[in-house]
mmCIF file of C-alpha atoms in Angstrom:
data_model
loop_
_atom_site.group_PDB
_atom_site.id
_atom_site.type_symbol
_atom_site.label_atom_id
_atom_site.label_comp_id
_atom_site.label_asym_id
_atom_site.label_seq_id
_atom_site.Cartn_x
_atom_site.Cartn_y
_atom_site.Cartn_z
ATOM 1 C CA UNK G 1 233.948 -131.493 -99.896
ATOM 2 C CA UNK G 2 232.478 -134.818 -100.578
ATOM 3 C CA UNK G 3 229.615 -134.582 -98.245
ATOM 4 C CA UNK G 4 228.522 -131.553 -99.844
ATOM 5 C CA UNK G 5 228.534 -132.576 -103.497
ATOM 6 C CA UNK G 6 226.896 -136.212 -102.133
ATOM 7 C CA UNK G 7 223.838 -133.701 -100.537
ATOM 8 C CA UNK G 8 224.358 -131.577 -104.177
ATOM 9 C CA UNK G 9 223.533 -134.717 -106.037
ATOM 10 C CA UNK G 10 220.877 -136.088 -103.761
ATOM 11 C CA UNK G 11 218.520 -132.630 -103.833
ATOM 12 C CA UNK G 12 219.130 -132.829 -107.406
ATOM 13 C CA UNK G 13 217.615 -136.393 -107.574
ATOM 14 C CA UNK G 14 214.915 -135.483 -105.095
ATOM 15 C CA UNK G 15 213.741 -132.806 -107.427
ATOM 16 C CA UNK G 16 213.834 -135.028 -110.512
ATOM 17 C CA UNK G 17 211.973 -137.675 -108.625
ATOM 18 C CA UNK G 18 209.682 -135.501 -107.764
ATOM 19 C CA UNK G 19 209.582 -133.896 -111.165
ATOM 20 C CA UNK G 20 208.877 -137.110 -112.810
ATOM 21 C CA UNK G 21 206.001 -138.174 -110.209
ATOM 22 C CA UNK G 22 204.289 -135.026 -111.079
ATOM 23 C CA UNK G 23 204.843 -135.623 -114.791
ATOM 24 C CA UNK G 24 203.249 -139.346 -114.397
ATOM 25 C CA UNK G 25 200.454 -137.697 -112.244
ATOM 26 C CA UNK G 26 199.586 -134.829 -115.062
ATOM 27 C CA UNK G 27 200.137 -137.768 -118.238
ATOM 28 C CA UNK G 28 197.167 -139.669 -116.079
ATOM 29 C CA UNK G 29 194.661 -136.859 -115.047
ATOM 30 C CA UNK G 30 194.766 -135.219 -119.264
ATOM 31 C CA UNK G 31 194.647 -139.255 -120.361
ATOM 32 C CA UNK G 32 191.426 -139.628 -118.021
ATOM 33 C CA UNK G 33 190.485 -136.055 -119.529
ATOM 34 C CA UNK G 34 190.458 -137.635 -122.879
ATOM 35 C CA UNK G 35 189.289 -140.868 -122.599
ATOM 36 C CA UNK G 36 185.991 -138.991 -121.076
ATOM 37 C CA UNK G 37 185.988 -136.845 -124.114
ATOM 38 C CA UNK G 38 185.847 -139.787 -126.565
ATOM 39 C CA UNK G 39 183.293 -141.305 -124.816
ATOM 40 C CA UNK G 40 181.880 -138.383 -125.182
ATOM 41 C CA UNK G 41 182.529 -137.853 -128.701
ATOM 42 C CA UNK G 42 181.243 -141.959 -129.357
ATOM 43 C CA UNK G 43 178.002 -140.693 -127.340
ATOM 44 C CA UNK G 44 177.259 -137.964 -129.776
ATOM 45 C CA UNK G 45 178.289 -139.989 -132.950
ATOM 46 C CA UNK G 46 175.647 -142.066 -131.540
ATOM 47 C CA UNK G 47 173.082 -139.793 -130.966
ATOM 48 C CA UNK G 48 173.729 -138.316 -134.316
ATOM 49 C CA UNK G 49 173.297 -141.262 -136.411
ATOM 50 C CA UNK G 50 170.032 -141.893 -134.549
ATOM 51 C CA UNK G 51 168.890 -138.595 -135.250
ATOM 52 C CA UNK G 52 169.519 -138.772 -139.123
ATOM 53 C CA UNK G 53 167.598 -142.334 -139.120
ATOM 54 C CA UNK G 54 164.543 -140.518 -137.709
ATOM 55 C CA UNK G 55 165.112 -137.888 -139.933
ATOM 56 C CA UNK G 56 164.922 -140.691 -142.664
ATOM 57 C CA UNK G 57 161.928 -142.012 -141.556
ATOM 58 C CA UNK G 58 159.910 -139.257 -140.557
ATOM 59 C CA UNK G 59 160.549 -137.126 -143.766
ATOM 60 C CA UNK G 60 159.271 -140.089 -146.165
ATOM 61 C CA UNK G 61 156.164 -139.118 -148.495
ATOM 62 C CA UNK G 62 154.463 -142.495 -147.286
ATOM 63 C CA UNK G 63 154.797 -141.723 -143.641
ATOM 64 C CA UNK G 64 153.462 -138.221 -144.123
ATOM 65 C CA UNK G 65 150.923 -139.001 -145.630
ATOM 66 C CA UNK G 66 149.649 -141.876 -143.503
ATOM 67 C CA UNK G 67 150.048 -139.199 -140.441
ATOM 68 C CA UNK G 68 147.829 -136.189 -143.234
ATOM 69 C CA UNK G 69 145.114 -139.273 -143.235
ATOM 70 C CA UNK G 70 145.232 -140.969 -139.728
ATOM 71 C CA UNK G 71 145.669 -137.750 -137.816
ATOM 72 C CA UNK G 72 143.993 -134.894 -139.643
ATOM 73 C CA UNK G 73 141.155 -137.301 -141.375
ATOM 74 C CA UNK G 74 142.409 -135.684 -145.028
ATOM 75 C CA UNK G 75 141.262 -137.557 -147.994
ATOM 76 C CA UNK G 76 142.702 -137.286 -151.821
ATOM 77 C CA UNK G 77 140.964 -134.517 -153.837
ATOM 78 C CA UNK G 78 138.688 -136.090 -156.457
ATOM 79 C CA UNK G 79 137.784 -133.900 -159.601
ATOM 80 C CA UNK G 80 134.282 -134.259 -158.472
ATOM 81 C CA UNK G 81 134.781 -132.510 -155.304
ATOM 82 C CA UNK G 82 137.308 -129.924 -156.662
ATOM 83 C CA UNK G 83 135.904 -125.914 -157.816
ATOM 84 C CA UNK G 84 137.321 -123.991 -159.967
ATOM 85 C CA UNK G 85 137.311 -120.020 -159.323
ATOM 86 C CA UNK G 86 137.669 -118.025 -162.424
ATOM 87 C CA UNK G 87 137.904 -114.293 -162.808
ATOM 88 C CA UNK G 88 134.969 -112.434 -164.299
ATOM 89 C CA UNK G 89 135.539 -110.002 -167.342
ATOM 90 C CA UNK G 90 134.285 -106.747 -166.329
#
């Protein structure tokens, strides 16, 4: 009777042995999992911020304008230069 609850006891620890290896082996593959999706999450922060700084700097008046003159060759409107259409009474 001994021998059998001795071979009882030692499946049982075999299976929690085993049960707690594949608990430590599932704890380090989702802990991989989410290290690699706050890297991921750092990567975007990144690329976020980045993207609201050229937002920044490409949406200023100065810079647009700059670009309207360097680019396109516009000039300021003078009065001189402007026409004014009006409607004829008919």
């Amino acid at each position: 009777m001994s021998g059998r609850i001795s071979f009882l006891i030692t499946c049982i620890l075999v299976v929690c042995a085993l049960s707690v290896v594949n608990a430590h082996y599932q704890f380090r593959r989702l802990f991989i999992e989410l290290e690699r999706a706050q890297a991921q999450a750092r990567q975007l922060d990144i690329e976020w911020a980045q993207s609201q700084l050229d937002q920044s700097t490409l949406g200023k008046h100065s810079r647009i304008e700059l670009n309207a003159r360097r680019d396109l060759r516009m000039v300021s409107v003078s009065s001189a230069s402007t026409q004014y259409l009006t409607t004829g009474d008919k």
